XYZ file of C-alpha atoms in Angstrom:
616
model
C -32.979 -3.220 31.942
C -32.798 -6.827 31.208
C -29.703 -9.003 32.333
C -27.215 -10.593 29.876
C -26.732 -14.018 29.873
C -23.256 -14.500 28.304
C -20.368 -12.641 29.488
C -17.594 -11.018 27.075
C -14.840 -13.648 26.399
C -17.444 -16.623 27.053
C -16.828 -19.414 24.337
C -20.192 -20.495 23.368
C -22.154 -21.966 20.229
C -23.863 -19.591 17.748
C -26.287 -20.261 14.992
C -25.403 -19.318 11.450
C -27.784 -16.973 9.764
C -30.397 -18.565 7.971
C -29.628 -22.087 8.854
C -29.937 -24.323 11.621
C -26.426 -24.834 12.107
C -24.436 -23.882 15.337
C -20.707 -23.010 15.515
C -18.170 -22.222 18.258
C -17.834 -18.439 18.719
C -16.627 -15.976 21.410
C -18.364 -13.222 22.790
C -16.820 -9.771 22.108
C -19.467 -7.601 23.255
C -23.206 -6.880 24.295
C -25.417 -4.189 23.066
C -27.772 -3.315 25.938
C -30.092 -1.195 23.881
C -30.492 -3.656 20.831
C -29.939 -6.676 23.144
C -27.628 -8.090 20.321
C -24.199 -10.008 20.990
C -21.571 -9.292 18.796
C -19.683 -12.642 18.445
C -16.355 -14.070 16.648
C -16.240 -17.147 14.837
C -13.027 -19.131 14.529
C -12.086 -17.745 11.155
C -12.252 -14.000 12.146
C -15.886 -13.191 11.047
C -17.838 -10.963 13.383
C -21.324 -10.938 13.399
C -24.236 -9.587 15.756
C -26.751 -12.232 16.926
C -29.726 -12.375 19.226
C -29.473 -14.074 22.541
C -31.725 -16.768 21.396
C -29.398 -17.774 18.699
C -26.635 -18.351 21.414
C -26.428 -21.718 23.207
C -23.846 -22.742 25.807
C -21.582 -25.521 24.772
C -22.753 -27.793 27.368
C -26.091 -27.909 25.503
C -24.673 -29.616 22.775
C -23.770 -33.565 23.023
C -20.636 -35.095 21.066
C -21.739 -37.386 18.445
C -20.334 -41.033 18.652
C -18.920 -41.100 15.169
C -17.743 -38.717 13.056
C -17.273 -35.031 13.897
C -19.302 -32.092 13.704
C -19.806 -29.805 10.959
C -17.042 -27.410 10.985
C -18.248 -25.157 7.837
C -21.581 -23.584 6.995
C -20.748 -25.214 3.619
C -22.460 -28.281 4.604
C -26.090 -28.706 3.371
C -28.775 -28.611 5.785
C -30.538 -31.086 4.065
C -27.612 -33.814 4.275
C -28.323 -36.417 7.231
C -24.881 -38.084 6.763
C -21.290 -37.381 5.742
C -21.470 -39.653 3.009
C -24.531 -38.124 1.424
C -22.961 -34.751 0.971
C -21.578 -33.963 -2.206
C -18.529 -32.222 -3.312
C -18.339 -29.863 -6.655
C -15.955 -32.911 -8.295
C -18.685 -35.523 -7.253
C -21.098 -36.338 -10.225
C -24.689 -36.486 -9.201
C -26.589 -39.644 -7.956
C -28.548 -40.412 -11.214
C -25.537 -39.975 -13.025
C -22.859 -42.500 -11.163
C -23.928 -45.306 -13.486
C -23.885 -43.811 -16.732
C -20.568 -42.223 -16.047
C -19.065 -45.711 -15.242
C -20.890 -47.288 -18.290
C -19.046 -44.422 -20.269
C -15.873 -45.110 -18.966
C -15.951 -48.857 -20.073
C -17.408 -47.686 -23.074
C -14.366 -45.705 -23.930
C -11.740 -48.751 -23.462
C -14.101 -50.701 -25.995
C -12.841 -48.199 -28.775
C -15.820 -45.736 -28.405
C -14.935 -42.198 -29.142
C -14.083 -40.128 -26.126
C -13.632 -36.810 -25.297
C -11.640 -35.358 -22.617
C -12.836 -32.002 -21.165
C -11.272 -30.038 -18.601
C -13.754 -28.088 -16.185
C -11.593 -25.100 -14.120
C -13.891 -24.354 -10.910
C -13.264 -20.600 -9.752
C -14.537 -20.749 -6.095
C -17.704 -18.354 -5.442
C -17.087 -16.075 -2.676
C -20.467 -15.333 -1.176
C -20.638 -12.494 1.396
C -23.669 -12.966 3.583
C -23.013 -10.117 5.452
C -21.167 -6.609 5.500
C -18.162 -7.175 7.722
C -16.567 -10.199 5.986
C -12.639 -10.198 6.041
C -11.141 -8.880 3.086
C -7.107 -8.772 2.397
C -4.833 -6.132 4.099
C -5.498 -2.842 3.237
C -9.133 -3.594 2.472
C -9.102 -4.317 -1.364
C -12.020 -4.838 -3.386
C -13.624 -8.263 -3.657
C -12.781 -9.332 -7.054
C -9.031 -9.086 -6.139
C -8.735 -10.930 -3.037
C -7.767 -13.981 -4.698
C -4.169 -12.924 -6.018
C -3.290 -16.424 -7.301
C -5.308 -16.932 -10.564
C -3.829 -15.746 -13.739
C -5.668 -13.428 -15.734
C -4.510 -14.618 -19.225
C -8.435 -14.750 -20.445
C -11.040 -12.177 -19.581
C -13.564 -15.018 -20.270
C -13.422 -18.939 -19.873
C -15.808 -21.310 -21.173
C -16.797 -24.500 -19.309
C -18.173 -27.775 -21.299
C -20.351 -29.894 -19.273
C -22.648 -33.018 -19.926
C -26.149 -32.376 -19.441
C -25.924 -34.948 -16.594
C -23.117 -33.080 -14.855
C -24.003 -29.537 -15.326
C -24.983 -28.593 -11.941
C -21.980 -26.990 -9.905
C -22.886 -26.424 -6.040
C -22.123 -23.132 -4.451
C -20.713 -23.272 -0.889
C -20.416 -20.741 1.660
C -16.524 -20.559 3.506
C -15.972 -19.408 6.805
C -12.322 -19.768 6.163
C -10.425 -16.218 5.450
C -9.869 -15.931 1.897
C -5.858 -15.376 2.302
C -5.543 -18.886 3.565
C -6.786 -20.342 0.479
C -3.575 -21.376 -1.356
C -2.691 -21.706 -4.934
C -2.817 -25.696 -4.506
C -6.228 -25.915 -3.438
C -7.376 -23.733 -6.559
C -5.480 -26.398 -8.509
C -6.875 -29.388 -7.009
C -10.271 -28.328 -8.259
C -9.009 -28.704 -11.686
C -10.609 -32.110 -13.218
C -10.748 -33.954 -16.279
C -14.428 -35.260 -16.836
C -14.890 -38.236 -19.590
C -18.060 -38.249 -21.039
C -19.892 -40.179 -23.858
C -19.398 -39.106 -27.428
C -22.937 -38.859 -28.138
C -23.603 -36.704 -25.118
C -24.654 -33.112 -25.948
C -22.406 -30.408 -24.624
C -23.533 -26.977 -23.040
C -21.171 -23.804 -23.189
C -21.096 -21.595 -20.121
C -19.412 -18.228 -20.433
C -18.206 -17.028 -16.985
C -19.015 -13.129 -16.371
C -15.902 -11.051 -15.988
C -15.133 -9.797 -12.661
C -16.634 -6.252 -12.007
C -14.812 -3.438 -13.040
C -12.107 -2.128 -10.227
C -12.579 1.463 -9.036
C -9.548 3.027 -10.369
C -7.657 5.909 -8.447
C -6.243 8.970 -9.683
C -9.318 9.704 -12.529
C -8.836 6.365 -14.125
C -6.884 5.975 -17.321
C -7.332 9.638 -18.446
C -6.180 10.927 -15.075
C -3.012 9.094 -15.075
C -2.096 9.477 -18.389
C -2.508 13.241 -17.879
C -0.302 13.028 -14.274
C 2.313 11.236 -16.610
C 2.344 14.031 -19.243
C 1.898 16.911 -16.984
C 4.194 16.217 -13.732
C 7.549 16.509 -15.961
C 6.452 19.678 -17.749
C 5.006 21.406 -14.473
C 8.256 20.348 -12.480
C 10.398 22.217 -15.328
C 8.035 25.058 -15.328
C 8.690 25.166 -11.674
C 12.383 25.299 -11.600
C 12.473 27.908 -14.572
C 10.261 30.323 -12.613
C 12.294 29.822 -9.703
C 15.616 30.748 -11.737
C 13.902 34.047 -13.021
C 14.583 37.570 -11.131
C 11.271 38.224 -10.322
C 9.446 34.579 -9.802
C 6.042 36.153 -9.459
C 3.254 34.386 -10.981
C 2.373 37.508 -12.980
C 5.751 36.446 -15.214
C 3.996 33.081 -15.700
C 5.027 31.099 -18.071
C 8.973 31.644 -17.893
C 11.111 31.869 -20.954
C 11.430 28.204 -22.266
C 15.000 26.888 -23.061
C 15.470 24.757 -26.242
C 15.324 21.093 -25.339
C 18.716 20.308 -26.813
C 20.101 22.833 -24.255
C 18.745 20.632 -21.279
C 20.326 17.544 -22.231
C 24.101 16.642 -21.682
C 25.275 13.494 -22.049
C 27.751 14.031 -19.331
C 25.127 15.037 -17.005
C 23.074 11.679 -17.306
C 26.519 9.963 -16.762
C 27.048 11.445 -13.500
C 23.491 10.888 -12.549
C 24.004 6.842 -13.484
C 27.157 6.936 -11.357
C 25.261 8.350 -8.554
C 22.474 5.763 -8.742
C 24.637 2.754 -8.944
C 26.624 4.069 -6.043
C 24.020 4.135 -3.895
C 22.763 0.646 -5.275
C 26.332 -0.568 -4.217
C 25.964 0.756 -0.991
C 22.772 -0.886 -0.354
C 24.218 -4.321 -1.143
C 26.719 -4.117 1.723
C 26.411 -6.617 4.237
C 25.810 -4.256 6.901
C 22.946 -3.470 8.985
C 20.313 -6.111 10.399
C 17.855 -8.053 8.308
C 14.176 -7.920 8.670
C 10.811 -9.511 7.453
C 8.371 -7.434 6.125
C 4.659 -7.969 5.628
C 2.915 -11.272 5.182
C 2.360 -11.596 1.318
C -0.651 -13.114 -0.258
C 1.107 -16.505 -0.992
C 2.164 -16.263 2.547
C 5.653 -15.467 2.322
C 7.620 -12.784 3.977
C 10.436 -10.949 1.978
C 13.659 -10.254 3.694
C 15.131 -6.685 3.915
C 18.361 -5.361 5.099
C 18.369 -2.054 7.236
C 21.487 -0.326 6.244
C 20.225 3.240 4.639
C 21.589 5.214 7.662
C 24.762 3.529 6.850
C 24.704 4.198 3.423
C 23.861 7.962 4.405
C 27.151 8.055 6.501
C 29.184 6.789 3.787
C 27.821 9.207 1.436
C 28.446 12.127 3.741
C 31.864 10.842 4.042
C 32.327 10.777 0.241
C 30.605 14.140 -0.121
C 32.737 15.719 2.457
C 36.158 14.193 1.223
C 35.109 15.603 -2.404
C 34.685 18.991 -0.828
C 38.192 18.831 1.042
C 39.757 17.836 -2.119
C 38.439 20.845 -3.993
C 35.855 19.180 -6.228
C 33.315 21.941 -7.540
C 29.902 21.087 -6.451
C 28.829 24.204 -7.897
C 28.301 22.043 -11.309
C 25.607 20.291 -10.064
C 23.644 23.800 -9.281
C 24.708 25.466 -12.816
C 23.479 22.101 -14.419
C 20.193 21.686 -12.271
C 17.838 21.547 -15.109
C 19.984 18.927 -16.843
C 19.902 16.947 -13.799
C 16.481 16.929 -13.586
C 15.950 15.938 -17.062
C 18.495 13.116 -16.570
C 16.481 11.888 -13.804
C 13.434 12.061 -15.470
C 14.510 9.982 -18.668
C 15.990 7.490 -16.228
C 12.859 6.987 -14.322
C 10.950 6.561 -17.578
C 13.423 3.850 -18.586
C 12.990 2.180 -15.421
C 9.192 2.236 -15.683
C 9.092 0.757 -19.011
C 11.479 -2.160 -17.933
C 9.494 -2.509 -14.870
C 6.294 -2.769 -16.899
C 7.860 -5.120 -19.154
C 9.008 -7.564 -16.606
C 5.907 -7.800 -14.764
C 4.302 -9.408 -17.946
C 6.024 -12.261 -16.937
C 5.570 -12.451 -13.231
C 3.279 -14.679 -11.335
C -0.182 -13.568 -10.673
C 0.486 -13.709 -6.701
C 3.421 -11.529 -7.193
C 1.264 -8.601 -8.745
C 0.178 -5.602 -6.876
C -3.402 -5.229 -5.289
C -3.648 -1.948 -6.931
C -2.755 -3.223 -10.561
C -5.933 -3.317 -12.812
C -5.291 -5.113 -15.896
C -5.267 -1.714 -18.408
C -1.817 -1.144 -19.647
C -1.643 2.607 -19.339
C -2.911 2.726 -15.542
C -0.629 -0.494 -14.485
C 2.359 1.356 -16.131
C 1.529 4.366 -13.962
C 0.556 2.525 -10.658
C 2.904 -0.282 -10.875
C 1.928 -3.611 -11.808
C 4.638 -5.912 -10.067
C 4.224 -5.412 -5.913
C 7.918 -6.155 -4.881
C 10.211 -6.466 -8.211
C 13.659 -7.819 -7.288
C 16.878 -8.506 -9.332
C 17.886 -11.719 -6.921
C 17.430 -10.200 -3.005
C 17.972 -6.799 -4.701
C 14.460 -5.284 -4.150
C 14.119 -2.394 -6.767
C 11.422 -0.651 -4.908
C 12.456 -0.667 -1.553
C 15.837 0.493 -2.664
C 14.451 3.631 -4.492
C 12.108 4.452 -1.807
C 14.935 5.623 0.293
C 18.325 5.733 -1.346
C 19.038 7.466 -4.514
C 16.358 10.440 -3.838
C 16.008 10.863 -0.378
C 19.784 11.007 0.137
C 20.148 12.837 -2.833
C 17.830 15.476 -1.507
C 20.485 15.988 1.414
C 23.234 16.276 -0.979
C 21.083 18.813 -3.157
C 20.598 20.772 -0.218
C 24.017 21.118 0.566
C 25.041 22.205 -3.031
C 22.294 25.005 -2.893
C 23.789 26.106 0.294
C 27.133 26.440 -1.182
C 25.718 27.951 -4.412
C 24.105 30.618 -2.170
C 27.574 31.534 -0.729
C 29.020 31.499 -4.203
C 26.462 33.691 -6.238
C 25.524 36.175 -3.146
C 29.179 36.440 -2.298
C 28.818 35.320 1.157
C 31.342 34.176 3.750
C 28.707 32.216 5.553
C 25.252 30.812 4.476
C 22.466 32.714 5.408
C 20.271 32.031 8.704
C 17.169 31.064 6.370
C 19.411 28.919 4.515
C 20.906 26.884 7.505
C 17.240 26.664 8.972
C 15.909 24.810 5.536
C 18.928 22.459 5.369
C 18.657 21.394 9.302
C 15.218 21.015 9.419
C 15.174 18.595 6.373
C 18.273 17.064 7.172
C 16.730 16.090 10.386
C 13.557 14.827 8.595
C 15.865 12.539 6.349
C 17.942 11.346 9.037
C 14.635 10.143 10.902
C 13.315 8.400 7.928
C 16.736 6.296 7.442
C 17.165 5.896 11.162
C 13.522 4.267 11.190
C 13.865 2.507 8.047
C 12.075 -0.419 9.102
C 8.903 1.496 9.370
C 8.678 1.719 5.514
C 7.835 -1.742 5.465
C 4.283 -1.155 6.351
C 3.484 2.019 4.364
C 1.255 1.735 1.802
C 3.726 2.343 -1.158
C 5.206 -0.881 -0.072
C 2.398 -3.138 0.895
C -0.028 -1.809 -1.659
C 1.169 -0.193 -4.689
C 3.407 -1.587 -7.123
C 6.210 -0.146 -8.738
C 5.953 1.759 -11.860
C 6.133 5.375 -12.806
C 4.005 6.946 -10.268
C 6.652 5.810 -7.356
C 9.880 5.911 -9.908
C 9.223 9.240 -10.769
C 8.285 10.334 -7.226
C 11.354 8.780 -5.724
C 13.852 9.565 -8.261
C 12.712 13.202 -9.341
C 10.302 14.527 -7.425
C 11.760 14.216 -4.259
C 15.194 15.557 -4.754
C 14.021 18.342 -7.133
C 10.731 19.462 -5.450
C 11.725 18.730 -1.994
C 14.542 20.837 -2.310
C 13.063 23.521 -3.719
C 12.948 26.045 -0.735
C 16.781 25.769 -0.874
C 16.973 26.218 -4.633
C 14.740 29.194 -4.277
C 16.791 30.893 -1.671
C 20.072 31.175 -3.965
C 18.777 33.788 -6.132
C 16.217 35.072 -3.779
C 17.718 35.753 -0.139
C 15.629 36.244 2.930
C 17.075 37.784 5.776
C 15.450 36.064 8.988
C 15.928 37.567 12.481
C 16.576 35.559 15.689
C 13.210 36.109 17.060
C 11.439 34.649 13.988
C 14.029 32.172 13.481
C 13.014 30.919 17.152
C 9.260 30.511 16.323
C 9.829 28.860 13.156
C 12.033 26.436 15.216
C 9.555 25.668 17.756
C 7.018 25.197 15.099
C 9.273 22.775 13.351
C 9.805 20.790 16.755
C 6.185 20.729 17.629
C 5.504 18.849 14.049
C 8.228 16.687 14.447
C 7.393 15.552 18.132
C 3.538 14.958 16.635
C 5.013 12.998 13.564
C 7.619 10.835 15.434
C 5.655 10.240 18.535
C 2.821 8.978 16.302
C 4.779 6.847 14.176
C 6.600 5.493 16.940
C 3.371 4.314 18.948
C 1.911 2.992 15.873
C 4.955 0.719 14.907
C 5.446 -0.159 18.705
C 1.689 -1.221 18.607
C 2.032 -3.207 15.256
C 5.236 -5.161 16.473
C 3.764 -6.084 20.040
C 0.261 -5.235 20.715
C 0.674 -6.744 24.138
C 3.617 -4.663 25.055
C 2.949 -3.636 28.826
C 4.152 0.005 27.934
C 1.183 0.201 25.800
C -1.273 -1.229 28.037
C -2.844 2.287 28.947
C -4.127 2.374 25.150
C -7.820 1.724 24.544
C -8.376 -0.362 21.176
C -11.360 -1.530 18.971
C -11.137 -5.257 18.208
C -11.686 -5.858 14.466
C -12.741 -8.961 12.599
C -9.226 -9.523 10.922
C -7.613 -10.229 14.462
C -6.031 -6.758 14.702
C -7.172 -3.643 16.942
C -7.492 -0.189 16.190
C -6.124 2.204 18.371
C -8.647 4.892 19.809
C -6.348 6.832 22.610
C -3.186 8.107 22.740
C -2.115 10.105 19.618
C -4.076 8.049 17.260
C -7.205 8.939 19.513
C -6.532 12.880 18.906
C -6.795 12.336 14.747
C -7.016 9.511 12.624
C -3.884 10.749 10.959
C -1.442 12.400 13.725
C 1.295 11.650 11.629
C 0.082 13.527 8.599
C -0.713 16.513 10.972
C 2.946 16.690 12.107
C 4.372 16.314 8.745
C 2.107 18.948 7.522
C 3.425 21.375 9.942
C 6.867 20.631 9.458
C 6.370 21.454 5.689
C 5.325 24.802 6.884
C 8.301 25.439 8.811
C 10.463 24.345 5.888
C 8.608 27.295 3.992
C 8.771 30.246 6.422
C 12.295 30.902 6.264
C 11.581 31.906 2.490
C 9.612 34.761 3.463
C 6.288 36.228 1.927
C 7.660 38.048 -0.986
C 6.480 35.077 -3.411
C 4.201 32.347 -3.028
C 6.095 29.766 -4.810
C 8.254 28.570 -2.030
C 4.741 27.480 -0.371
C 4.029 25.319 -3.324
C 5.558 22.478 -1.503
C 3.004 23.014 1.503
C 0.273 23.298 -0.955
C 1.102 20.011 -2.818
C 1.672 18.052 0.269
C -1.610 19.124 1.791
C -3.293 17.832 -1.407
C -1.134 14.825 -1.121
C -2.037 13.856 2.152
C -5.387 14.563 2.153
C -5.656 12.374 -1.259
C -3.819 9.691 0.755
C -6.184 10.110 3.713
C -9.077 9.314 1.519
C -7.248 6.218 -0.049
C -6.560 4.869 3.629
C -10.324 5.726 4.697
C -11.298 3.735 1.546
C -8.869 0.732 2.263
C -9.810 0.629 5.833
C -13.683 0.565 5.691
C -13.389 -2.488 3.551
C -10.880 -4.125 5.413
C -12.450 -3.616 9.307
C -16.165 -2.926 8.248
C -18.122 -1.973 11.271
C -15.050 -1.814 13.395
C -13.883 1.104 11.293
C -17.374 2.805 11.603
C -17.075 2.607 15.409
C -13.320 3.982 15.226
C -14.622 7.072 13.106
C -17.210 7.706 15.525
C -14.699 7.449 18.544
C -11.958 9.678 16.601
C -14.084 11.769 13.964
C -11.387 14.314 12.869
C -9.084 12.912 10.114
C -6.012 15.293 10.029
C -7.026 18.640 11.464
C -8.688 18.642 14.927
C -11.770 20.464 14.762
C -11.490 21.260 11.331
C -11.289 18.321 9.227
């Protein structure tokens, strides 16, 4: 086997493919089979080069004047710096005519001032180029150009119609709005000069998720209907699927203004708790324009204060059974509120700057209304999406479970809640407390850094979470199930196993994201990527690609088991959650493949199973 000439970590000069130019690179690895070196350029680009295309730094002599070229965008045919031509510089043969034209303008000749907007062309000479976080498609890499018109016309004189295209080694995230604006020029041409018209080809159509526009339209119509059918089925004496569909109440019976007022009161109380100046302030992930928004972490304090208010209400004899007896009315109130909020969010996003829009937005009104057009809608410092993710719905889920526990005692005339109800309440309480205690982890999730705030998250956070996630407790009120202590012990063990996997995996991931060089993580193996980040291939993340999803599903099963096996209805949550996480895993896979390229392929080879070991 031939010996390698360059060592890992050595800084050398690598030839740019298709040119005779050499740039400073770092040796990452060497493949003994193909005899190719994996190198990394200063901008983070990774390529595989032959040994003949790599030379030591000592073999290059420093120029006496000028500087070495720092970008492959320089022409190979240029012999000196003064000869290279920039996009805003006229051709050699046109300099004199442009000057003459300028003088003629001052003599009274008719002049035409024409604006030329140059949209930078991103050429992709290799498959592992850098993408923005979460690996979004190329045509939305630049999030700073307004999409007011789908087509723009360039008017150029025949003498200056040539626009040179250039390569760029800089990461696309670093290109700022000012750089784009600096390319806007006004060209003064002769009145007799004929004009050409060029139409810019629109960017390729983005791959839409959830079945595209028809899919999201059906989801927005179907989810509320499905929610109410589930709740109505659960209220029947025999909630068997054979009795589907359940009797439907009149619409006016479902709407109560008083209930809507109570829901608004709940929402705004949580908003006030969110504004309390307690808890530490942290920064989120870096946005496209370089900003990092600040978030106050006081969700756990809001939960404690809410618990104190609920406990005080019970002590003073406030009847919470009203929530159970008007559960459908509360579900409708939350649905109406989420729709109104979604309309507001979409309307305000129309005035939002382009660099504040979500990477998932498409330009289609229906799709953007669903997925969310604006990434971080804020009223002052009040972040609407971040607030709704954890506060009204998640804390409301716990309050709803407490209401169901008290309702079970009243409906079934019990002096104490059933063991099944205690298990469901305890398991889900632990889940919510864990989420609020580790609130900072939310800032790196897809919901925050990728999806906008639209109907999908508004309905999911404010309606789906408190009314579907509490479904097991709602079921047990009218359909009791006696659980023995041995069976309960097994269910508790299952729950704890799922929680340990879920929490340890998330903690390991969050610790690695905060400080990859932490000595406590030194034993973990990683794969380096072109983004400068690394992928974990050992520990929990070497077991399956999404161990947190695995733990989540195990816990979901433990929530449903106390309901028994008389009906499939309480297992709807497990079925739905499995479909949700499999779909989310597919989204993660798509984004990570675009973001990490070859490194992600290597990671998939090292960690072949996605969620379920030896199965999927």
